[in-house]
Short mmCIF file of C-alpha atoms in Angstrom, two decimals:
data_model
loop_
_atom_site.label_atom_id
_atom_site.label_comp_id
_atom_site.label_asym_id
_atom_site.label_seq_id
_atom_site.Cartn_x
_atom_site.Cartn_y
_atom_site.Cartn_z
CA UNK A 1036 53.47 14.40 241.68
CA UNK A 1037 52.69 14.43 237.91
CA UNK A 1038 55.85 15.29 235.93
CA UNK A 1039 55.82 17.52 232.89
CA UNK A 1040 56.20 14.50 230.55
CA UNK A 1041 53.15 12.91 232.13
CA UNK A 1042 50.97 15.95 231.52
CA UNK A 1043 50.79 15.39 227.76
CA UNK A 1044 49.99 11.80 228.29
CA UNK A 1045 47.20 12.66 230.79
CA UNK A 1046 45.89 15.29 228.41
CA UNK A 1047 45.58 12.73 225.59
CA UNK A 1048 43.38 10.62 227.80
CA UNK A 1049 41.32 13.66 228.89
CA UNK A 1050 40.73 14.55 225.23
CA UNK A 1051 39.75 10.99 224.44
CA UNK A 1052 37.24 11.04 227.29
CA UNK A 1053 35.88 14.38 226.08
CA UNK A 1054 35.40 13.05 222.55
CA UNK A 1055 33.48 10.05 223.92
CA UNK A 1056 31.34 12.29 226.15
CA UNK A 1057 30.54 14.64 223.26
CA UNK A 1058 29.50 11.72 221.07
CA UNK A 1059 27.27 10.43 223.82
CA UNK A 1060 25.73 13.91 224.26
CA UNK A 1061 24.81 13.89 220.55
CA UNK A 1062 23.29 10.48 220.94
CA UNK A 1063 21.19 11.67 223.92
CA UNK A 1064 19.24 14.47 222.39
CA UNK A 1065 15.96 12.61 222.90
CA UNK A 1066 17.13 10.85 226.02
CA UNK A 1067 17.08 13.29 229.03
CA UNK A 1068 18.80 10.94 231.50
CA UNK A 1069 21.74 10.51 229.11
CA UNK A 1070 21.84 14.07 227.87
CA UNK A 1071 21.76 15.75 231.28
CA UNK A 1072 24.17 13.31 232.97
CA UNK A 1073 26.68 13.53 230.20
CA UNK A 1074 26.46 17.36 230.27
CA UNK A 1075 27.55 17.14 233.84
CA UNK A 1076 30.31 14.73 232.94
CA UNK A 1077 31.51 17.28 230.35
CA UNK A 1078 31.57 19.98 233.02
CA UNK A 1079 33.83 17.71 235.13
CA UNK A 1080 36.06 17.01 232.09
CA UNK A 1081 36.37 20.83 231.70
CA UNK A 1082 37.76 20.94 235.27
CA UNK A 1083 40.38 18.36 234.18
CA UNK A 1084 41.26 20.58 231.26
CA UNK A 1085 41.64 23.62 233.55
CA UNK A 1086 43.86 21.65 235.90
CA UNK A 1087 45.92 19.78 233.35
CA UNK A 1088 45.28 20.34 229.58
CA UNK A 1089 45.63 24.13 229.71
CA UNK A 1090 49.05 23.88 231.25
CA UNK A 1091 50.24 20.87 229.27
CA UNK A 1092 51.04 23.07 226.31
CA UNK A 1093 52.76 25.85 228.28
CA UNK B 549 48.41 8.57 249.61
CA UNK B 550 46.24 11.44 248.37
CA UNK B 551 45.71 12.95 251.89
CA UNK B 552 49.50 13.32 252.32
CA UNK B 553 49.83 15.48 249.19
CA UNK B 554 50.55 19.08 250.01
CA UNK B 555 48.98 20.71 246.95
CA UNK B 556 45.52 20.20 245.39
CA UNK B 557 47.21 20.78 241.97
CA UNK B 558 51.00 20.15 242.30
CA UNK B 559 51.59 21.43 238.79
CA UNK B 560 49.65 24.68 238.77
CA UNK B 561 50.50 25.67 242.32
CA UNK B 562 54.24 25.38 241.78
CA UNK B 563 54.42 26.68 238.21
CA UNK B 564 57.27 29.18 237.72
CA UNK B 565 55.92 32.78 237.56
CA UNK B 566 56.83 33.30 233.90
CA UNK B 567 54.79 30.22 232.94
CA UNK B 568 51.83 31.36 235.07
CA UNK B 569 51.90 34.65 233.16
CA UNK B 570 51.98 32.81 229.87
CA UNK B 571 49.04 30.70 230.97
CA UNK B 572 47.18 33.83 232.15
CA UNK B 573 47.67 35.60 228.86
CA UNK B 574 46.39 32.60 226.86
CA UNK B 575 43.39 32.16 229.07
CA UNK B 576 42.61 35.88 229.05
CA UNK B 577 42.48 35.80 225.24
CA UNK B 578 40.07 32.94 225.42
CA UNK B 579 37.64 34.51 227.93
CA UNK B 580 37.84 37.93 226.18
CA UNK B 581 36.92 36.32 222.81
CA UNK B 582 34.12 34.37 224.50
CA UNK B 583 32.58 37.54 226.10
CA UNK B 584 33.09 39.57 222.90
CA UNK B 585 31.42 36.97 220.75
CA UNK B 586 28.50 36.09 222.99
CA UNK B 587 27.55 39.11 225.14
CA UNK B 588 26.00 42.25 223.62
CA UNK B 589 27.03 44.20 226.77
CA UNK B 590 30.72 43.25 226.54
CA UNK B 591 30.90 43.60 222.73
CA UNK B 592 29.40 47.11 222.94
CA UNK B 593 31.91 48.12 225.60
CA UNK B 594 34.89 46.82 223.66
CA UNK B 595 33.71 48.13 220.29
CA UNK B 596 33.37 51.57 221.85
CA UNK B 597 36.99 51.34 222.94
CA UNK B 598 37.98 50.03 219.51
CA UNK B 599 39.35 46.72 220.77
CA UNK B 600 38.86 43.34 219.12
CA UNK B 601 39.99 39.88 220.38
CA UNK B 602 42.88 39.79 217.83
CA UNK B 603 44.32 42.98 219.40
CA UNK B 604 45.23 41.24 222.65
CA UNK B 605 48.88 40.15 222.52
CA UNK B 606 50.32 41.31 225.81
CA UNK B 607 49.47 42.47 229.31
CA UNK B 608 49.82 46.06 228.11
CA UNK B 609 47.09 45.34 225.59
CA UNK B 610 44.87 43.96 228.40
CA UNK B 611 45.29 47.24 230.26
CA UNK B 612 43.66 49.12 227.41
CA UNK B 613 40.45 47.10 227.80
CA UNK B 614 37.72 49.07 229.64
CA UNK B 615 36.93 47.85 233.18
CA UNK B 616 33.47 46.83 234.33
CA UNK B 617 31.94 48.27 237.45
CA UNK B 618 29.14 46.97 239.58
CA UNK B 619 26.93 49.98 238.75
CA UNK B 620 27.16 49.01 235.00
CA UNK B 621 25.84 45.51 235.84
CA UNK B 622 22.99 47.05 237.76
CA UNK B 623 22.11 49.15 234.73
CA UNK B 624 21.73 46.19 232.35
CA UNK B 625 19.90 43.78 234.58
CA UNK B 626 16.18 43.09 235.14
CA UNK B 627 15.86 43.06 231.33
CA UNK B 628 15.88 40.28 228.74
CA UNK B 629 17.21 37.70 228.94
CA UNK B 630 15.47 38.14 232.23
CA UNK B 631 16.75 38.83 234.84
CA UNK B 632 20.43 38.90 233.81
CA UNK B 633 20.31 41.17 230.74
CA UNK B 634 22.89 41.48 227.97
CA UNK B 635 25.96 40.24 229.90
CA UNK B 636 24.62 36.64 229.69
CA UNK B 637 26.78 34.55 227.33
CA UNK B 638 24.71 31.29 227.27
CA UNK B 639 21.03 30.53 226.53
CA UNK B 640 18.87 30.87 229.65
CA UNK B 641 18.17 27.11 229.68
CA UNK B 642 21.86 26.49 230.33
CA UNK B 643 21.78 28.56 233.54
CA UNK B 644 21.57 26.19 236.51
CA UNK B 645 22.53 28.50 239.39
CA UNK B 646 21.19 31.82 240.57
CA UNK B 647 22.95 33.90 243.18
CA UNK B 648 22.94 37.65 243.99
CA UNK B 649 25.18 40.16 245.71
CA UNK B 650 24.20 41.32 249.20
CA UNK B 651 23.35 44.80 248.03
CA UNK B 652 25.59 46.43 250.65
CA UNK B 653 26.49 49.19 248.24
CA UNK B 654 23.20 49.45 246.33
CA UNK B 655 20.75 47.30 244.34
CA UNK B 656 21.83 43.63 244.35
CA UNK B 657 23.46 42.29 241.15
CA UNK B 658 22.17 38.96 239.86
CA UNK B 659 24.70 36.32 238.97
CA UNK B 660 24.05 33.41 236.51
CA UNK B 661 26.20 30.34 236.46
CA UNK B 662 26.03 27.23 234.31
CA UNK B 663 26.70 23.80 235.84
CA UNK B 664 30.26 24.07 234.50
CA UNK B 665 30.68 27.44 236.21
CA UNK B 666 29.38 25.86 239.39
CA UNK B 667 31.97 23.05 239.05
CA UNK B 668 34.51 25.89 238.63
CA UNK B 669 33.37 27.57 241.81
CA UNK B 670 33.83 24.27 243.69
CA UNK B 671 37.18 23.70 241.99
CA UNK B 672 38.41 27.17 243.10
CA UNK B 673 37.34 26.32 246.64
CA UNK B 674 39.08 22.88 246.47
CA UNK B 675 42.39 24.76 246.13
CA UNK B 676 41.48 26.76 249.25
CA UNK B 677 40.39 23.90 251.44
CA UNK B 678 43.34 21.61 250.49
CA UNK B 679 45.78 24.47 251.21
CA UNK B 680 44.20 24.96 254.58
CA UNK B 681 44.67 21.34 255.51
CA UNK B 682 41.19 19.99 254.84
CA UNK B 683 41.39 16.30 253.94
CA UNK B 684 38.89 13.48 253.25
CA UNK B 685 38.94 12.47 256.91
CA UNK B 686 37.47 15.83 257.98
CA UNK B 687 33.86 16.33 259.07
CA UNK B 688 33.03 19.90 258.14
CA UNK B 689 30.18 21.87 259.76
CA UNK B 690 28.54 24.72 257.83
CA UNK B 691 26.72 27.10 260.10
CA UNK B 692 25.31 29.00 257.19
CA UNK B 693 21.81 29.96 256.13
CA UNK B 694 21.79 28.48 252.66
CA UNK B 695 20.05 31.14 250.50
CA UNK B 696 20.49 33.49 247.48
CA UNK B 697 23.93 34.65 248.64
CA UNK B 698 26.82 32.61 247.38
CA UNK B 699 28.83 32.79 250.67
CA UNK B 700 29.62 29.22 251.70
CA UNK B 701 27.65 27.34 249.02
CA UNK B 702 30.85 26.74 247.04
CA UNK B 703 32.62 25.69 250.22
CA UNK B 704 29.90 23.06 250.70
CA UNK B 705 30.38 21.69 247.18
CA UNK B 706 34.12 21.83 247.47
CA UNK B 707 34.05 19.87 250.75
CA UNK B 708 32.30 17.13 248.79
CA UNK B 709 34.73 17.44 245.93
CA UNK B 710 37.84 16.95 248.05
CA UNK B 711 36.19 13.87 249.64
CA UNK B 712 35.46 15.27 253.13
CA UNK B 713 32.11 14.96 254.88
CA UNK B 714 29.82 17.94 255.01
CA UNK B 715 27.28 18.65 257.80
CA UNK B 716 24.91 21.39 256.62
CA UNK B 717 23.94 23.52 259.62
CA UNK B 718 21.26 25.49 257.60
CA UNK B 719 18.33 26.69 259.64
CA UNK B 720 19.53 25.60 263.04
CA UNK B 721 19.99 28.42 265.56
CA UNK B 722 23.35 29.10 267.13
CA UNK B 723 22.87 26.86 270.13
CA UNK B 724 21.61 23.97 268.13
CA UNK B 725 24.58 24.33 265.77
CA UNK B 726 27.02 24.16 268.67
CA UNK B 727 25.28 21.07 269.99
CA UNK B 728 25.44 19.44 266.53
CA UNK B 729 29.17 20.21 266.34
CA UNK B 730 29.63 18.60 269.73
CA UNK B 731 27.41 15.63 268.94
CA UNK B 732 29.14 14.82 265.64
CA UNK B 733 32.69 15.81 266.67
CA UNK B 734 33.02 18.05 263.62
CA UNK B 735 36.66 18.92 262.89
CA UNK B 736 36.28 22.04 260.79
CA UNK B 737 33.85 24.79 259.94
CA UNK B 738 33.38 27.90 257.82
CA UNK B 739 31.81 31.20 258.81
CA UNK B 740 32.27 34.95 258.87
CA UNK B 741 34.61 36.22 261.64
CA UNK B 742 31.69 37.90 263.27
CA UNK B 743 29.81 34.67 263.53
CA UNK B 744 32.87 32.69 264.63
CA UNK B 745 33.25 35.05 267.57
CA UNK B 746 29.49 35.13 268.20
CA UNK B 747 29.29 31.30 268.31
CA UNK B 748 32.16 31.20 270.82
CA UNK B 749 30.42 33.76 273.00
CA UNK B 750 27.13 31.84 272.91
CA UNK B 751 28.85 28.55 273.70
CA UNK B 752 30.73 29.97 276.61
CA UNK B 753 28.25 32.43 278.10
CA UNK B 754 24.87 30.88 277.37
CA UNK B 755 25.58 27.16 277.24
CA UNK B 756 28.61 26.74 279.57
CA UNK B 757 30.52 24.98 276.73
CA UNK B 758 34.18 25.90 276.13
CA UNK B 759 34.57 25.98 272.35
CA UNK B 760 38.08 24.67 272.88
CA UNK B 761 36.66 21.44 274.20
CA UNK B 762 34.99 20.78 270.84
CA UNK B 763 36.84 19.02 268.02
CA UNK B 764 36.96 22.00 265.63
CA UNK B 765 40.61 22.50 264.64
CA UNK B 766 40.27 24.47 261.39
CA UNK B 767 38.02 27.39 260.58
CA UNK B 768 37.83 29.04 257.20
CA UNK B 769 36.52 32.61 257.19
CA UNK B 770 34.99 34.76 254.47
CA UNK B 771 32.74 37.73 253.97
CA UNK B 772 34.70 40.13 256.19
CA UNK B 773 38.44 40.94 256.54
CA UNK B 774 38.64 39.79 260.21
CA UNK B 775 40.65 36.64 259.65
CA UNK B 776 43.48 38.75 258.15
CA UNK B 777 43.34 41.32 260.97
CA UNK B 778 45.87 39.85 263.50
CA UNK B 779 44.03 40.83 266.62
CA UNK B 780 40.71 39.46 265.41
CA UNK B 781 42.36 36.26 264.16
CA UNK B 782 44.02 35.79 267.57
CA UNK B 783 40.71 36.18 269.34
CA UNK B 784 39.09 33.56 267.14
CA UNK B 785 42.04 31.09 267.37
CA UNK B 786 42.17 31.45 271.18
CA UNK B 787 38.40 31.12 271.59
CA UNK B 788 38.22 27.86 269.56
CA UNK B 789 41.72 26.41 270.00
CA UNK B 790 41.72 26.13 266.23
CA UNK B 791 43.68 27.48 263.26
CA UNK B 792 41.71 30.27 261.55
CA UNK B 793 42.24 30.86 257.80
CA UNK B 794 41.11 33.69 255.63
CA UNK B 795 39.97 33.62 252.03
CA UNK B 796 38.41 36.29 249.76
CA UNK B 797 35.81 35.93 247.09
CA UNK B 798 32.84 37.69 245.65
CA UNK B 799 29.63 36.72 243.87
CA UNK B 800 30.59 38.38 240.58
CA UNK B 801 34.23 37.20 240.73
CA UNK B 802 34.64 33.85 242.41
CA UNK B 803 36.93 32.57 245.19
CA UNK B 804 40.14 34.25 244.08
CA UNK B 805 42.53 34.07 246.99
CA UNK B 806 43.26 32.09 250.15
CA UNK B 807 45.49 31.77 253.15
CA UNK B 808 47.51 28.51 253.37
CA UNK B 809 48.62 26.48 256.36
CA UNK B 810 51.88 28.46 256.61
CA UNK B 811 49.91 31.54 257.70
CA UNK B 812 52.63 33.82 256.42
CA UNK B 813 50.60 37.01 256.73
CA UNK B 814 49.19 37.05 253.21
CA UNK B 815 46.71 35.40 250.93
CA UNK B 816 47.69 33.48 247.74
CA UNK B 817 46.01 34.65 244.60
CA UNK B 818 44.93 31.64 242.57
CA UNK B 819 46.76 32.90 239.48
CA UNK B 820 45.88 29.87 237.35
CA UNK B 821 42.18 30.82 237.57
CA UNK B 822 42.31 34.57 238.04
CA UNK B 823 44.23 37.54 236.62
CA UNK B 824 44.77 40.16 239.28
CA UNK B 825 45.93 43.67 238.36
CA UNK B 826 46.54 46.44 240.88
CA UNK B 827 45.91 50.03 239.85
CA UNK B 828 46.99 53.16 241.70
CA UNK B 829 43.69 54.91 242.71
CA UNK B 830 45.18 58.40 242.23
CA UNK B 831 47.28 58.17 239.08
CA UNK B 832 45.73 55.12 237.31
CA UNK B 833 49.24 53.59 237.01
CA UNK B 834 49.48 49.81 237.20
CA UNK B 835 51.43 48.50 240.17
CA UNK B 836 53.71 45.44 239.68
CA UNK B 837 56.08 45.86 242.57
CA UNK B 838 55.36 44.76 246.19
CA UNK B 839 54.52 47.27 248.89
CA UNK B 840 52.38 49.70 246.96
CA UNK B 841 48.65 49.69 247.54
CA UNK B 842 46.01 50.08 244.82
CA UNK B 843 42.65 48.83 243.81
CA UNK B 844 42.19 45.41 242.30
CA UNK B 845 41.01 44.89 238.70
CA UNK B 846 40.27 41.18 238.34
CA UNK B 847 39.41 38.72 235.57
CA UNK B 848 37.97 35.26 236.25
CA UNK B 849 39.73 33.40 233.46
CA UNK B 850 37.25 30.53 233.07
CA UNK B 851 33.80 31.70 234.19
CA UNK B 852 31.44 31.61 231.25
CA UNK B 853 27.70 32.31 231.82
CA UNK B 854 28.22 35.84 233.10
CA UNK B 855 31.91 36.62 232.61
CA UNK B 856 33.99 38.69 234.96
CA UNK B 857 36.44 40.48 232.67
CA UNK B 858 38.46 43.29 234.13
CA UNK B 859 36.04 43.86 236.98
CA UNK B 860 36.85 46.94 239.10
CA UNK B 861 36.39 45.30 242.49
CA UNK B 862 37.46 48.39 244.50
CA UNK B 863 39.25 46.04 246.88
CA UNK B 864 42.53 47.61 248.17
CA UNK B 865 45.46 45.19 248.03
CA UNK B 866 49.26 45.13 247.67
CA UNK B 867 51.66 42.36 246.58
CA UNK B 868 53.76 40.90 249.28
CA UNK B 869 57.60 41.26 248.92
CA UNK B 870 58.26 37.77 250.29
CA UNK B 871 57.34 34.39 248.74
CA UNK B 872 55.41 32.00 251.00
CA UNK B 873 57.36 29.22 252.75
CA UNK B 874 54.66 26.77 251.61
CA UNK B 875 56.33 26.63 248.21
CA UNK B 876 53.31 27.81 246.14
CA UNK B 877 54.34 30.09 243.35
CA UNK B 878 50.90 31.83 243.39
CA UNK B 879 51.81 35.37 244.61
CA UNK B 880 50.70 36.58 248.00
CA UNK B 881 48.78 39.75 248.74
CA UNK B 882 50.06 41.17 252.01
CA UNK B 883 47.60 41.30 254.85
CA UNK B 884 44.70 40.10 252.67
CA UNK B 885 42.13 42.62 251.44
CA UNK B 886 43.07 45.83 253.19
CA UNK B 887 39.87 47.69 252.61
CA UNK B 888 37.67 48.97 249.83
CA UNK B 889 38.30 52.07 247.75
CA UNK B 890 34.75 53.14 248.50
CA UNK B 891 35.01 52.26 252.26
CA UNK B 892 38.04 54.26 253.01
CA UNK B 893 36.50 57.62 253.85
CA UNK B 894 37.82 60.98 254.81
CA UNK B 895 36.98 61.99 258.39
CA UNK B 896 38.24 65.37 259.55
CA UNK B 897 40.43 65.38 256.48
CA UNK B 898 42.11 62.11 257.45
CA UNK B 899 41.71 58.88 255.49
CA UNK B 900 40.04 56.26 257.75
CA UNK B 901 39.80 52.50 257.06
CA UNK B 902 37.22 50.83 259.33
CA UNK B 903 39.54 47.78 259.60
CA UNK B 904 42.05 49.94 261.54
CA UNK B 905 39.44 50.54 264.31
CA UNK B 906 38.66 46.78 264.38
CA UNK B 907 42.33 46.01 264.87
CA UNK B 908 42.48 48.33 267.90
CA UNK B 909 39.24 47.20 269.58
CA UNK B 910 40.00 43.49 269.15
CA UNK B 911 43.52 44.02 270.39
CA UNK B 912 42.51 45.41 273.78
CA UNK B 913 42.09 43.00 276.69
CA UNK B 914 38.85 43.77 278.52
CA UNK B 915 36.73 44.82 275.55
CA UNK B 916 34.13 42.49 274.06
CA UNK B 917 34.13 41.58 270.35
CA UNK B 918 31.32 43.84 269.25
CA UNK B 919 31.62 47.49 268.41
CA UNK B 920 30.00 50.17 266.30
CA UNK B 921 31.41 53.26 264.59
CA UNK B 922 29.17 56.21 263.73
CA UNK B 923 30.43 59.19 261.73
CA UNK B 924 28.17 62.25 261.74
CA UNK B 925 28.48 65.99 262.06
CA UNK B 926 28.41 68.29 264.97
CA UNK B 927 27.72 71.59 263.25
CA UNK B 928 30.21 71.67 260.36
CA UNK B 929 32.66 69.33 262.05
CA UNK B 930 32.97 65.56 261.53
CA UNK B 931 32.41 63.57 264.69
CA UNK B 932 33.23 59.89 265.21
CA UNK B 933 31.50 57.91 267.90
CA UNK B 934 32.83 54.51 268.83
CA UNK B 935 30.51 52.28 270.76
CA UNK B 936 32.15 49.42 272.64
CA UNK B 937 31.30 46.90 275.36
CA UNK B 938 33.39 46.07 278.41
CA UNK B 939 33.49 42.36 279.27
CA UNK B 940 31.58 41.18 282.37
CA UNK B 941 33.65 41.46 285.51
CA UNK B 942 36.05 44.05 283.97
CA UNK B 943 33.75 47.15 284.55
CA UNK B 944 36.08 48.39 287.37
CA UNK B 945 38.90 48.80 284.77
CA UNK B 946 36.94 51.16 282.56
CA UNK B 947 39.20 54.21 283.06
CA UNK B 948 42.31 52.26 282.25
CA UNK B 949 40.73 50.63 279.18
CA UNK B 950 39.43 53.98 277.98
CA UNK B 951 42.90 55.57 278.23
CA UNK B 952 44.47 52.63 276.35
CA UNK B 953 41.80 52.72 273.70
CA UNK B 954 42.21 56.47 273.12
CA UNK B 955 46.01 56.14 272.80
CA UNK B 956 45.78 53.19 270.40
CA UNK B 957 43.14 54.81 268.22
CA UNK B 958 45.15 58.04 267.98
CA UNK B 959 48.24 55.96 267.10
CA UNK B 960 46.58 53.77 264.47
CA UNK B 961 44.13 56.19 262.90
CA UNK B 962 45.34 59.66 263.82
CA UNK B 963 41.91 60.66 264.88
CA UNK B 964 40.06 61.46 268.17
CA UNK B 965 36.86 59.64 269.10
CA UNK B 966 33.77 60.14 271.22
CA UNK B 967 33.82 56.84 273.18
CA UNK B 968 30.56 55.34 274.40
CA UNK B 969 30.75 52.36 276.77
CA UNK B 970 27.76 49.96 276.65
CA UNK B 971 26.82 47.08 278.88
CA UNK B 972 28.05 43.66 277.71
CA UNK B 973 25.62 42.07 275.23
CA UNK B 974 23.67 45.25 274.28
CA UNK B 975 25.23 46.14 270.90
CA UNK B 976 23.76 44.43 267.82
CA UNK B 977 24.95 40.89 267.02
CA UNK B 978 25.22 39.66 263.42
CA UNK B 979 25.05 36.16 261.90
CA UNK B 980 26.59 36.95 258.51
CA UNK B 981 28.17 40.22 257.46
CA UNK B 982 28.27 42.83 260.23
CA UNK B 983 27.35 46.43 259.59
CA UNK B 984 29.49 48.20 262.23
CA UNK B 985 30.47 51.32 260.27
CA UNK B 986 27.78 53.92 259.70
CA UNK B 987 28.49 57.17 257.93
CA UNK B 988 25.52 59.46 258.52
CA UNK B 989 27.08 62.65 257.25
CA UNK B 990 25.10 62.62 254.02
CA UNK B 991 21.82 62.10 255.84
CA UNK B 992 21.57 65.41 257.73
#
């Protein structure tokens, strides 16, 4: 089970992944296969935020 | 090993209550700002009440925010951005899912979801399935007509999400579904209580298959309160030789509560994803303590395309006084959803909840699962007719069953009934939500 101390560490990695995904989304504006797939990746990253990031700061 | 883990989210599901409340407050501020900023409908509602996002600092502040009713949603829809109207918070091209309410209480309400919202639906259901013992090794059968109603769609996606195998039973008829469950040795399924009982009846009486001989060991119910009504739950569990679990959700809200493997007589509210408030229907006072019933005002804390902020669900619930032995800190509502504020009706001056009649009928040995209640008037006086079926081979016990039924109904509902006995198999059967309660008093 993830301990409180781990949550911040996990969150840092989630934010790093989100930053990369957002950069890829910007690069994919004329590339549907990249843009649509990375949009779905961002939705999954949001689920990680709901499960971990939101509570990491509480 | 992942499958041995008790909780889908071991952090959120065991978070101390004061931390859950802190999380809820922060998340409420976020969704309130989102709705205020992006939806003309919500902004108008809040401006009229003189409330801005910066005003929300406590749960008392939240209680000053106007509630939203289904009728308000009906009023703004079928207009631009078509068909959702001014509650929509994202551009139309970001909407990836359409669903609608069943229209049981009036014109259906349309519901827009983005892909992120749809991930959120599946995530909410992942909490449910994991708590009910679903694991990657399960093969899950869905005897559900995939259509515009949300029902078990999210259960399908959550089954994939947790790593289990889904068998979509879509347009197959009941007998074909039972044969497929048998052929594939499916271990779990999801359906309304009415259909769970109907499938067992078809298997036994039309196909000569004992449902207990199939591999189904877990059943998740939704759409009706039956799985939280002890007598109906018992009938389902005995018929299938499986554990039957309840959950509650709604198109406009999401999947907000669930029963866990401990089956402690209540449903856990997913308090990390939803804020549930209980309001006394007479005084308007907010209820924090266990044991007092009221109607639920609910906020989905993370749903974005068409937010659900302080939605007056009209579901009647109460907090349970006891924590659940499963160790989850998500609070329990005792006995599940106990009824609806607009279902509980006065007959002969007495408040009657249809679920009380179901509890009596399903608790009597000798009666079949189906029944129908009709309330009308004989002159100026209310009359309740209860139609029931006696099981095949038990017709000779009719007088005894009738006497027991009258006694139990009087005890549980404080009302007298006109009892009509019908031959087994002649009352209507339903595949999804049953319509067993008919109030005809306004129609004369």
